[in-house]
Tab-separated table of C-alpha atoms in Angstrom:
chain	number	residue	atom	x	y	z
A	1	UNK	CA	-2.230	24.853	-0.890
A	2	UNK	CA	0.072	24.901	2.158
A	3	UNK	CA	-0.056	21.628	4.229
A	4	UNK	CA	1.838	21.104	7.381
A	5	UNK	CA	4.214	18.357	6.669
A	6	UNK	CA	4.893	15.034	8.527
A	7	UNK	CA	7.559	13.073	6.278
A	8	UNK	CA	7.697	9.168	6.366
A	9	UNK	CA	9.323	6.399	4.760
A	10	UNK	CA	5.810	5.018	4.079
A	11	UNK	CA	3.203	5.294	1.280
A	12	UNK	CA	-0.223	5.845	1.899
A	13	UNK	CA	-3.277	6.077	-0.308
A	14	UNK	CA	-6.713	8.377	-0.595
A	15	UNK	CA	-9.475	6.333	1.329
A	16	UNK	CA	-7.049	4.700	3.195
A	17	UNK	CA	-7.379	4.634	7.298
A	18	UNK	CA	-4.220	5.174	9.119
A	19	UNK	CA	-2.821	4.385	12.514
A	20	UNK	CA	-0.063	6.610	13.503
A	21	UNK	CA	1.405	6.699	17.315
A	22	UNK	CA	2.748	10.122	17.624
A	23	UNK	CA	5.920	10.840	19.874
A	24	UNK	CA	8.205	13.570	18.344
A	25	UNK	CA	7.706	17.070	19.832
A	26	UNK	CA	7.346	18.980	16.279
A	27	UNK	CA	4.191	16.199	15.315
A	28	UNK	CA	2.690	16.796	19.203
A	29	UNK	CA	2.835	20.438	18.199
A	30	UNK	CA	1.441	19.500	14.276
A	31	UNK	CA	-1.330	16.954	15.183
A	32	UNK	CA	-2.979	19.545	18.306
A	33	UNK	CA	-2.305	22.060	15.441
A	34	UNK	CA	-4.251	20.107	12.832
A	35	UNK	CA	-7.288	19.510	15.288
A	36	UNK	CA	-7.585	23.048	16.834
A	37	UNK	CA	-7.528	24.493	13.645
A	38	UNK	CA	-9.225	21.744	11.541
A	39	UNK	CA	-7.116	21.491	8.822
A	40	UNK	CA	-5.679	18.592	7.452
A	41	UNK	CA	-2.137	17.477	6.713
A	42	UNK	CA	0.431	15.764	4.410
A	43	UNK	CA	2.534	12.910	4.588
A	44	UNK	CA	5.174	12.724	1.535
A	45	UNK	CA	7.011	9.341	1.264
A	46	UNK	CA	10.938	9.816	2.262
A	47	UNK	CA	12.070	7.640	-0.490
A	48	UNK	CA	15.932	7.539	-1.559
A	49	UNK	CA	16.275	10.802	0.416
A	50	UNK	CA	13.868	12.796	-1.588
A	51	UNK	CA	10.260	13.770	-1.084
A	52	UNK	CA	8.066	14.849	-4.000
A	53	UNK	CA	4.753	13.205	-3.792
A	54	UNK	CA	2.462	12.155	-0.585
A	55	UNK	CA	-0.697	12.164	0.768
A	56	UNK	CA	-3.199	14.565	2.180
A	57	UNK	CA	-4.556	12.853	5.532
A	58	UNK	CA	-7.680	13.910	7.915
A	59	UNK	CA	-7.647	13.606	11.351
A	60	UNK	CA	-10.232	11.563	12.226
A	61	UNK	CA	-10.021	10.723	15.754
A	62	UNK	CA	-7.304	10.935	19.080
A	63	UNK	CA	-7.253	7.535	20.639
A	64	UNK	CA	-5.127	8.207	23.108
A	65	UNK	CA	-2.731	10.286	25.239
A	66	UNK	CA	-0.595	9.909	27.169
A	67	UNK	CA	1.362	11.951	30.198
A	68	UNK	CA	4.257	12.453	28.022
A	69	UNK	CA	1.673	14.154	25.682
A	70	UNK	CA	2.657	11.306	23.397
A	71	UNK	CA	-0.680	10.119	21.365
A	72	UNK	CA	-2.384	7.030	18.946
A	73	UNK	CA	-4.259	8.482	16.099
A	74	UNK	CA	-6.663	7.765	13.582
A	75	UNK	CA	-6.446	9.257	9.966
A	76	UNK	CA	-7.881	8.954	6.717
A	77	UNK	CA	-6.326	9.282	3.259
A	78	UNK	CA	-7.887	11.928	1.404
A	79	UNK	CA	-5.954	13.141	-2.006
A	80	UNK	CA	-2.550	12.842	-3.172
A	81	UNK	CA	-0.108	15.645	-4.012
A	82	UNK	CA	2.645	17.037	-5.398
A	83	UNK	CA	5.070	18.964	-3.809
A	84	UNK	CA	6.365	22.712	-5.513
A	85	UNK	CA	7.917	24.209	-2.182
A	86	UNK	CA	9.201	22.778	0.737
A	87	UNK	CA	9.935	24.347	3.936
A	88	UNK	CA	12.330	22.052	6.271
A	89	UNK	CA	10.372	24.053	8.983
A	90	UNK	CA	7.141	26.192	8.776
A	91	UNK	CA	7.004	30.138	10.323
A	92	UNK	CA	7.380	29.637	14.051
A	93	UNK	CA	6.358	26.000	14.183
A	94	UNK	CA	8.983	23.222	14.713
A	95	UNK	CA	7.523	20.910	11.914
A	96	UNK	CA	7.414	21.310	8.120
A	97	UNK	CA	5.616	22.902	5.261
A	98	UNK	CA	5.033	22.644	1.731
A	99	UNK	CA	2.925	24.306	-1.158
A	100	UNK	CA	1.265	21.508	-2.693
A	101	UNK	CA	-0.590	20.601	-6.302
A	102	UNK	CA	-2.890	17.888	-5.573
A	103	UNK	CA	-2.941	15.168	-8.739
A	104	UNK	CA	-6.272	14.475	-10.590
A	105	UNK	CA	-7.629	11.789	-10.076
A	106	UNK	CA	-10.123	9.663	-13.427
A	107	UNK	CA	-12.432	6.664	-11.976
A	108	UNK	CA	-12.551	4.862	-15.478
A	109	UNK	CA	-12.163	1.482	-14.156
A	110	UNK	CA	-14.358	-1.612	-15.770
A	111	UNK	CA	-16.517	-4.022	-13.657
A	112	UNK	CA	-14.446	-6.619	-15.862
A	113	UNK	CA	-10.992	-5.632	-14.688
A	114	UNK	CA	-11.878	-5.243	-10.866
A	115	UNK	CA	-13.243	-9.021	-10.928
A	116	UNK	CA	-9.980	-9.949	-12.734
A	117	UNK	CA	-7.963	-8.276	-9.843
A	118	UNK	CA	-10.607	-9.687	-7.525
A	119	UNK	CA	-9.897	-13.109	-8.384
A	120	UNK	CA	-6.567	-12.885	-8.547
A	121	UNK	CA	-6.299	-11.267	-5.015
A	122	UNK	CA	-8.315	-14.119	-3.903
A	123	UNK	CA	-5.824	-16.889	-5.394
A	124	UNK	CA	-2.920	-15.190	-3.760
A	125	UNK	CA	-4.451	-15.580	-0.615
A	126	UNK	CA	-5.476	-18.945	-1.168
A	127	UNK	CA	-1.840	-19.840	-2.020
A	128	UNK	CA	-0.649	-18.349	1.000
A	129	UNK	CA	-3.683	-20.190	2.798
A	130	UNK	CA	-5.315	-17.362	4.334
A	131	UNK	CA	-8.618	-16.700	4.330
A	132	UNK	CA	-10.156	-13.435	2.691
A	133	UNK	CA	-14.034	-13.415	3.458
A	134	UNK	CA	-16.955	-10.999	2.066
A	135	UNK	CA	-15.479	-9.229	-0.473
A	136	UNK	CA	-17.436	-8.645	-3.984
A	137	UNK	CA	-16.531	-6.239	-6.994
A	138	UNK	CA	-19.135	-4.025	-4.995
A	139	UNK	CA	-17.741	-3.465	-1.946
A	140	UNK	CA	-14.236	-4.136	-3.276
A	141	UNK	CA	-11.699	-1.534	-2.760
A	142	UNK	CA	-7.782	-2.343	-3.654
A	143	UNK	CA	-6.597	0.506	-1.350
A	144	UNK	CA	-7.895	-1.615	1.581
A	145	UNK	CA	-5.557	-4.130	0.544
A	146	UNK	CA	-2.559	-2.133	-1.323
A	147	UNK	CA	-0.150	-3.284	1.834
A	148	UNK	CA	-1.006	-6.886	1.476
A	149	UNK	CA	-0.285	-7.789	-1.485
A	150	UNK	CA	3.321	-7.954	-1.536
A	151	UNK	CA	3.714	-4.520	-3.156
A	152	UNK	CA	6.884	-3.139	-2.655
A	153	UNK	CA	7.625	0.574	-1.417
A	154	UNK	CA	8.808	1.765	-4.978
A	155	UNK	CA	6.070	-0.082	-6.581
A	156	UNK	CA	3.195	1.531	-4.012
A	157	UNK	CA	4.880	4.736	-4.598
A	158	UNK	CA	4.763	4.527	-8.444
A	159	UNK	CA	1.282	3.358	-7.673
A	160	UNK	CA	-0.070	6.652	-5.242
A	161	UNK	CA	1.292	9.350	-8.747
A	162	UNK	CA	-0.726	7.225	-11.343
A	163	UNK	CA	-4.019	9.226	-12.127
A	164	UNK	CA	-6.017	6.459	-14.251
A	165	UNK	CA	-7.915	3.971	-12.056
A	166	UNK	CA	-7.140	1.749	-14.760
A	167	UNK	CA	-3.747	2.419	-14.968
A	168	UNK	CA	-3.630	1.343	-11.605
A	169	UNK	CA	-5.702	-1.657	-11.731
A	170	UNK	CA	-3.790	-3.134	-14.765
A	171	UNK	CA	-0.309	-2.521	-12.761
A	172	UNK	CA	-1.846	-4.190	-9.574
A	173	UNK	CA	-3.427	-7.063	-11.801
A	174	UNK	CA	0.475	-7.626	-13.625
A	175	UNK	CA	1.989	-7.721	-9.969
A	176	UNK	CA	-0.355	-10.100	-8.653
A	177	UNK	CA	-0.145	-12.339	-11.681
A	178	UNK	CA	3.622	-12.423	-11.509
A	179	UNK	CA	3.568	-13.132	-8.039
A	180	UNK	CA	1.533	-16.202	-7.861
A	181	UNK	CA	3.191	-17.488	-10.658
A	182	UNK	CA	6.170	-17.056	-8.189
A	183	UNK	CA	4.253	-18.651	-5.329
A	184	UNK	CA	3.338	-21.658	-7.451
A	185	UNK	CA	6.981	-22.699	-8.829
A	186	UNK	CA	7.940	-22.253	-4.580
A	187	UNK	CA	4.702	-24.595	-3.332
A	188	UNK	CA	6.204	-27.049	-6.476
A	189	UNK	CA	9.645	-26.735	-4.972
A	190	UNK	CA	8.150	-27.550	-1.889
A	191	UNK	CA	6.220	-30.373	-3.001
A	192	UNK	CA	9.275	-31.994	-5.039
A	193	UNK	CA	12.032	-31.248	-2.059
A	194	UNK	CA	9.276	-33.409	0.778
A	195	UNK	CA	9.079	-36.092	-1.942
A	196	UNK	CA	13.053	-36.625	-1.243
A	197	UNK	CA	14.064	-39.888	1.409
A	198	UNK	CA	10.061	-41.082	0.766
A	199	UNK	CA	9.758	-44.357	-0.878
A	200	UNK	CA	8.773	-44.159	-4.432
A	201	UNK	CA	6.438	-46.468	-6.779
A	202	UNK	CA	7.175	-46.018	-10.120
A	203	UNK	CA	5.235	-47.408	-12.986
A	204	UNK	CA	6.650	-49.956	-14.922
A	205	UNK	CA	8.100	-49.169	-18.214
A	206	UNK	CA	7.713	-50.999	-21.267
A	207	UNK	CA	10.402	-52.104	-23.189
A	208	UNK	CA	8.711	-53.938	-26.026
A	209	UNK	CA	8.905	-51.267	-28.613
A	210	UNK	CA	11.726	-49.519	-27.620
A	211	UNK	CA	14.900	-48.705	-30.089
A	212	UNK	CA	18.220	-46.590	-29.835
């Protein structure tokens, strides 16, 4: 399939809802391409210099516009490809192209992992004291929460081309559970490093039995 393409350093994810503000002339021309023609439209991550893989996104809604034809969108993530042509800049258009292959895509997660990521989303946050309210293994989705959980960009990108929901799950689950371990040795830090200038009571120590 041919997408009209608008490249960003970002990764985003199928299901995902996306806020883009819109102020280049080729995207102007793109996005009221997109919505008079109803199509929808990629954005490959612009990672190292390269672009191979992305995201095919849905134009949901125009929030606003403004007199310099400027404009706030709304988008949602619908399936993620890979690129097999590019085209710096489509047939009379001033934005780009690309032939795409979109990547399958195999739901065989277990109710067991998803409360083990679950849980261990919900001690991160608790470390970092902030609260995280309503969410069950039912309504749980991870993409609603891929950007907050200290992924970084080459780790959400190496996340979007996986095609297991497992595979994903059980890379998201080994990030998480490095990462509070991380958090925990800092709050210790933390702890130890305000116990410094404080008076301390130690108990006393008995000597009665003690040899060299």
């Amino acid at each position: 399939m041919l997408l009209p393409m608008f490249p960003l350093p970002s990764v985003f994810f199928p299901g995902e809802t996306v806020a883009l503000h819109i102020f280049e002339e080729r995207y102007k021309q793109l996005i009221q391409d997109v919505k008079e023609k109803a199509m929808n439209f990629g954005v490959p991550a612009y990672i190292d210099g390269e672009i191979a893989y992305g995201t095919e996104l849905e134009l949901k809604e125009i929030i606003k516009t403004y007199d310099t034809r400027e404009m706030d969108i709304i988008c949602i993530g619908r399936r993620a490809f890979k690129i097999n042509n590019f085209h710096k800049v489509m047939d009379g258009k001033l934005y780009a192209a690309g032939m795409v292959e979109f990547l399958p895509y195999y739901d065989d997660s277990v109710t067991t992992l998803k409360e083990n990521v679950l849980g261990l989303i919900i001690e991160l946050y608790g470390l970092m004291d902030v609260s995280i309210l309503g969410l069950t293994v039912e309504n749980f989705d991870i993409y609603q929460l891929v950007h907050k959980i200290g992924l970084s960009l080459a780790q959400e990108y190496k996340l979007l081309k996986m095609n297991y929901e497992s595979e994903r799950l059980l890379f998201i689950k080994a990030h998480l559970t490095n990462t509070i371990q991380v958090l925990k040795q800092v709050n210790q830090s933390k702890e130890m490093i305000g116990m410094n200038g404080h008076f301390k009571n130690f108990d006393p120590i008995d000597f009665k039995d003690f040899k060299i």
